[in-house]
Coordinates of C-alpha atoms in Angstrom, one line a residue:
M1 CA 0.0 0.0 -0.1
P2 CA 1.7 3.2 -1.2
G3 CA 1.8 5.4 2.1
R4 CA 2.7 9.0 2.0
S5 CA 5.9 9.3 4.0
C6 CA 9.2 10.4 2.0
S7 CA 11.4 7.8 0.8
L8 CA 15.2 8.1 2.1
L9 CA 16.2 9.2 -1.3
A10 CA 13.7 12.1 -1.2
L11 CA 14.9 12.9 2.3
M12 CA 18.5 12.9 1.4
T13 CA 17.6 15.3 -1.6
L14 CA 15.9 17.5 0.7
L15 CA 18.8 17.7 3.2
A16 CA 21.4 18.2 0.4
E17 CA 19.4 21.3 -0.6
A18 CA 18.9 22.8 2.9
P19 CA 20.7 25.7 4.1
P20 CA 23.8 25.0 5.8
A21 CA 22.9 26.8 9.2
L22 CA 19.8 24.1 9.6
L23 CA 21.0 21.7 12.2
S24 CA 17.8 19.4 12.2
T25 CA 16.7 17.0 9.3
E26 CA 13.8 15.3 8.4
K27 CA 12.0 12.3 6.7
V28 CA 8.4 12.4 5.2
G29 CA 5.2 10.4 4.7
K30 CA 2.2 10.3 2.4
R31 CA -1.4 11.5 2.7
T32 CA -1.6 12.1 5.8
L33 CA -20.0 16.8 13.2
A34 CA -18.2 18.1 16.0
W35 CA -17.0 17.1 19.6
E36 CA -15.0 19.8 21.5
N37 CA -11.7 18.8 22.5
P38 CA -12.1 17.1 25.8
L39 CA -8.8 18.6 27.3
S40 CA -8.4 21.8 25.5
G41 CA -11.2 24.1 25.5
E42 CA -11.2 26.6 22.7
C43 CA -10.2 25.3 19.6
G44 CA -10.2 25.5 15.8
R45 CA -9.6 29.1 15.4
R46 CA -6.6 30.9 13.6
M47 CA -5.1 33.6 15.3
V48 CA -3.3 34.8 12.2
E49 CA -5.1 35.8 8.9
N50 CA -4.4 33.9 6.0
D51 CA -4.0 35.5 2.6
M52 CA -3.8 32.4 0.6
A53 CA -0.7 33.9 -1.1
T54 CA 0.2 32.1 -4.3
G55 CA 3.4 30.1 -4.1
M56 CA 4.9 26.6 -4.2
R57 CA 2.4 23.5 -4.7
I58 CA 1.2 20.7 -2.3
I59 CA 0.0 19.4 -5.8
G60 CA -2.6 21.9 -7.0
G61 CA -1.9 24.1 -4.0
R62 CA 0.0 27.0 -2.7
S63 CA 2.4 28.0 0.0
A64 CA 0.7 28.7 3.2
Q65 CA 1.0 31.9 5.2
A66 CA 2.9 31.5 8.4
G67 CA 0.3 30.8 11.1
A68 CA -2.4 29.8 8.8
W69 CA -2.6 26.3 10.1
P70 CA -1.6 26.6 14.0
W71 CA -2.3 22.9 14.6
Q72 CA -0.1 21.5 11.8
V73 CA 2.7 19.5 13.4
S74 CA 6.0 18.2 12.1
I75 CA 6.4 14.7 13.4
Q76 CA 10.4 13.8 13.4
I77 CA 12.4 10.8 13.9
Y78 CA 16.0 10.8 15.1
Q79 CA 18.8 9.2 12.7
K80 CA 22.1 8.4 14.0
G81 CA 24.7 10.9 12.3
V82 CA 21.9 13.1 10.8
G83 CA 19.7 14.3 13.2
Y84 CA 16.0 14.6 13.4
L85 CA 14.1 14.0 10.0
H86 CA 10.6 15.2 9.4
L87 CA 8.7 11.9 8.7
C88 CA 5.1 12.9 8.7
G89 CA 2.5 15.5 9.5
G90 CA 0.4 15.5 12.6
T91 CA -2.4 17.5 14.0
L92 CA -2.5 19.2 17.7
I93 CA -5.7 18.4 19.3
N94 CA -5.0 19.5 22.7
K95 CA -2.0 20.7 25.0
D96 CA -0.7 17.0 25.4
Y97 CA -1.8 15.1 22.4
V98 CA -1.1 14.8 18.4
L99 CA -3.0 12.7 16.2
S100 CA -1.3 11.3 13.2
A101 CA -1.2 8.1 10.9
A102 CA -0.1 4.8 12.4
H103 CA 2.0 4.0 9.2
C104 CA 4.2 6.7 10.2
T105 CA 5.5 4.7 13.1
L106 CA 6.6 1.7 11.0
K107 CA 10.2 2.8 11.4
S108 CA 9.9 2.7 15.2
L109 CA 7.5 2.6 18.1
D110 CA 10.3 3.7 20.3
P111 CA 9.0 7.2 21.6
G112 CA 12.5 8.1 22.6
K113 CA 13.2 8.4 19.0
W114 CA 10.5 11.0 18.1
R115 CA 9.9 14.6 18.6
A116 CA 7.1 16.7 17.6
V117 CA 7.6 20.3 16.5
F118 CA 5.0 22.8 16.5
G119 CA 4.7 26.6 15.0
L120 CA 6.6 25.7 11.9
H121 CA 6.2 27.2 8.7
Q122 CA 9.7 26.7 7.0
L123 CA 11.0 23.5 8.0
Y124 CA 14.1 23.6 10.2
M125 CA 13.8 27.3 10.6
Q126 CA 13.4 27.9 14.4
T127 CA 11.6 31.3 15.1
N128 CA 10.3 32.8 18.4
Y129 CA 7.0 30.6 18.3
T130 CA 8.4 27.4 17.6
I131 CA 8.0 24.6 20.2
Y132 CA 9.7 21.3 20.2
R133 CA 8.5 18.4 22.4
Q134 CA 9.9 15.0 22.9
V135 CA 7.4 12.0 22.8
E136 CA 6.3 10.2 26.0
F137 CA 4.2 7.5 24.5
I138 CA 2.7 6.4 21.2
W139 CA -0.6 4.5 20.7
I140 CA -1.6 2.9 17.2
H141 CA -5.1 1.3 16.8
D142 CA -4.8 -2.4 17.6
D143 CA -6.3 -3.5 14.3
F144 CA -3.9 -1.5 12.0
N145 CA -3.3 -3.4 8.9
K146 CA 0.3 -2.7 7.4
K147 CA -0.6 -4.0 4.1
T148 CA -4.0 -2.2 3.5
Y149 CA -3.6 0.7 6.0
E150 CA -7.0 0.0 7.5
N151 CA -7.5 1.8 10.8
D152 CA -4.3 4.0 10.2
I153 CA -4.5 6.2 13.1
A154 CA -2.0 6.9 15.9
L155 CA -2.0 9.1 19.1
F156 CA 1.3 10.6 20.3
K157 CA 1.5 11.7 24.0
L158 CA 3.9 14.5 24.4
K159 CA 6.4 14.6 27.5
K160 CA 5.6 18.1 28.2
S161 CA 2.4 20.2 27.7
I162 CA 2.1 22.8 25.1
K163 CA 1.7 26.3 25.9
Y164 CA -0.4 27.9 23.0
N165 CA 0.7 31.2 21.3
E166 CA -0.4 32.8 18.1
Y167 CA 1.1 30.2 15.9
V168 CA 0.3 27.0 18.0
Q169 CA -3.4 26.3 18.7
P170 CA -5.4 23.0 18.8
I171 CA -8.0 22.2 16.2
C172 CA -11.6 20.9 16.9
L173 CA -12.8 17.3 16.4
F174 CA -15.5 16.2 14.1
N175 CA -18.0 13.6 15.3
S176 CA -21.2 14.1 13.8
S177 CA -23.1 11.5 12.0
R178 CA -24.5 14.1 9.3
P179 CA -22.4 13.9 6.2
L180 CA -20.5 17.1 4.8
T181 CA -21.5 18.4 1.7
D182 CA -19.4 20.0 -1.2
E183 CA -20.5 23.5 0.0
I184 CA -18.3 23.1 3.0
P185 CA -14.8 24.3 2.3
C186 CA -12.1 21.8 3.3
Y187 CA -8.3 21.7 3.1
I188 CA -5.1 19.7 3.4
S189 CA -1.8 21.0 4.6
G190 CA 1.9 19.5 4.7
W191 CA 5.5 19.7 3.6
G192 CA 5.1 16.7 1.1
L193 CA 6.2 16.4 -2.4
K194 CA 5.1 19.0 -4.9
K195 CA 4.5 16.2 -7.4
E196 CA 5.0 12.4 -7.7
N197 CA 8.6 11.7 -7.6
G198 CA 9.4 15.4 -7.4
S199 CA 11.2 17.3 -4.7
A200 CA 9.8 18.5 -1.2
S201 CA 9.6 22.0 -0.2
Y202 CA 10.6 23.5 3.0
I203 CA 7.5 25.7 3.1
L204 CA 4.3 24.6 4.5
R205 CA 1.7 24.1 1.7
E206 CA -2.2 24.3 1.6
A207 CA -4.8 23.2 -0.8
Q208 CA -8.6 23.3 -1.1
V209 CA -10.0 19.7 -1.7
K210 CA -13.3 18.4 -2.5
L211 CA -15.0 15.4 -0.5
I212 CA -15.7 12.7 -2.9
P213 CA -18.6 10.1 -2.0
L214 CA -17.1 6.5 -1.3
E215 CA -19.5 5.1 -4.1
I216 CA -17.6 7.2 -6.7
C217 CA -14.2 6.4 -4.9
N218 CA -14.9 3.0 -5.2
S219 CA -16.2 2.7 -8.5
L220 CA -14.7 1.1 -11.7
G221 CA -11.7 3.1 -12.8
W222 CA -11.2 4.5 -9.4
Y223 CA -10.2 2.3 -6.3
M224 CA -12.5 -0.4 -7.4
G225 CA -14.0 -1.2 -3.9
S226 CA -10.8 -1.1 -2.1
V227 CA -11.4 1.9 0.1
S228 CA -12.9 1.1 3.5
K229 CA -16.2 2.8 4.9
N230 CA -13.8 3.9 7.7
N231 CA -11.9 6.1 5.1
I232 CA -12.8 9.5 3.4
C233 CA -11.7 10.2 -0.3
A234 CA -10.7 13.9 -1.0
G235 CA -9.2 15.7 -3.8
S236 CA -10.5 16.0 -7.3
E237 CA -11.4 13.7 -10.3
S238 CA -8.6 15.2 -12.3
G239 CA -6.0 14.6 -9.7
H240 CA -5.0 18.5 -10.0
V241 CA -5.3 18.7 -6.0
D242 CA -4.0 16.1 -4.0
S243 CA -1.6 15.3 -1.0
C244 CA 1.8 13.4 -1.6
Q245 CA 4.8 11.8 0.2
G246 CA 5.7 13.7 3.2
D247 CA 1.9 14.9 4.0
S248 CA 1.2 11.6 5.7
G249 CA -0.5 11.8 9.3
G250 CA -1.4 15.6 8.5
P251 CA -5.0 16.9 8.8
L252 CA -7.8 16.9 6.4
M253 CA -10.0 19.8 8.0
C254 CA -13.2 21.7 7.2
Y255 CA -14.4 25.1 7.9
L256 CA -17.9 25.5 9.5
K257 CA -18.8 29.2 9.0
N258 CA -21.7 29.3 11.4
E259 CA -19.2 28.4 14.1
D260 CA -16.2 30.2 12.5
K261 CA -14.2 27.2 13.5
Y262 CA -12.0 24.4 11.7
Y263 CA -12.7 20.8 12.7
L264 CA -10.5 17.9 11.7
I265 CA -12.4 15.3 9.8
G266 CA -9.6 13.0 8.5
I267 CA -5.9 12.0 8.8
T268 CA -3.8 11.9 5.6
S269 CA -3.3 8.0 4.9
Y270 CA -2.5 6.8 1.6
G271 CA -3.1 7.0 -2.3
Y272 CA -2.1 5.5 -5.5
G273 CA 0.5 7.7 -6.7
C274 CA 0.0 11.6 -6.3
G275 CA -2.0 13.8 -8.4
R276 CA -3.4 11.0 -10.7
P277 CA -6.8 11.1 -12.2
R278 CA -9.6 9.4 -10.2
S279 CA -6.8 8.4 -7.6
P280 CA -7.8 11.0 -5.0
G281 CA -6.1 10.9 -1.4
I282 CA -7.5 8.7 1.1
Y283 CA -8.0 9.9 4.5
V284 CA -8.8 8.0 7.9
N285 CA -12.5 9.2 8.9
L286 CA -12.0 10.5 12.2
A287 CA -15.4 10.3 13.2
K288 CA -15.3 6.4 13.1
Y289 CA -12.7 6.6 15.7
K290 CA -14.2 8.7 18.3
D291 CA -14.7 5.9 20.8
W292 CA -11.1 4.5 20.1
L293 CA -9.7 8.2 20.8
H294 CA -11.8 8.9 23.9
S295 CA -10.7 5.6 25.3
K296 CA -7.0 6.6 25.0
L297 CA -7.7 10.1 26.5
N298 CA -9.9 8.7 29.2
N299 CA -7.2 6.3 30.1
R300 CA -4.6 9.1 30.4
T301 CA -7.2 10.8 32.9
T302 CA -7.8 7.8 34.9
T303 CA -4.2 7.1 35.1
L304 CA -3.5 10.5 36.3
C305 CA -6.4 10.2 39.0
S306 CA -4.8 6.9 40.2
H307 CA -1.4 8.3 40.4
H308 CA -2.8 11.4 42.5
M309 CA -4.8 9.1 44.8
L310 CA -1.5 6.9 45.2
I311 CA 0.4 9.9 46.2
F312 CA -2.4 11.2 48.5
F313 CA -2.7 7.9 50.4
T314 CA 1.2 7.6 50.5
V315 CA 1.3 10.8 52.3
L316 CA -1.4 10.0 54.6
W317 CA 0.4 6.7 55.6
V318 CA 3.7 8.3 56.1
A319 CA 2.0 11.2 58.3
S320 CA 0.2 8.6 60.4
H321 CA 3.4 6.7 61.0
Y322 CA 5.4 9.9 61.6
S323 CA 2.8 11.3 64.2
K324 CA 2.8 7.7 65.8
I325 CA 6.8 7.8 66.2
I326 CA 6.5 11.3 67.6
S327 CA 4.0 10.3 70.1
D328 CA 5.9 7.4 71.3

């Protein structure tokens, strides 16, 4: 299954073109209604106006303005002798968690090898609002299939909570059973290739995409029944707009005008090539994984409560024994 993380060759090409002053490096992946974030409060709002300036393509897209997608994350893996390489995109859902694609973790499930970078516009270009966080834990779906990319979802727990700024904000999560229509504008973003087998770009790119009904996506001449009901098709019939290698794990997001908020509806997963006719990007349908996500977040809350209770009773036990010793 052709995922959308970058090949090592593409990665080395990117590194060879990097400015000498850049110390970090990256590797990239392929393609990567509303419940409010359980742990974040306000969500889905951009603090910086986006002029949608024309520039480098995501495939039919353009370069994004700095701060246009403040929940966009660069997920990077450490390579000995090289440094951190951008492997996949991700989406910030609250101060402690990032959603991405499970296939991005095929290189390693060791959280010690990963970090998440927030507030990036140009890869490897640190600014006053760039935030780096090590990863404490990675959950991938128990039923993730490496061959078909079914259940291609992963949750990264950060070692230290994020402090929001103008360029780092969480997105809202979409869980409505009502279908989204073509009238609702939806977007993808990432640092992936500008065309199939092409070069990557350091500048974050964006593109508006159309949601394509599964009946069409699974029809003859398209994916011919191979796309699961747990996925979303998005792009265009012509292939003019698409995600590509290096975009895996990144967001498929839609703007609800009546709420003036952006909602995460999908995670970039895979596709047949990049920008090919009748081969749109395939995205994990986040609404199908609401229970899975809540179970992981609630597990974290339960663990914290248990930890705090253990500390509380330990302190009580020590205090009672200490007072007994004093009285004796």
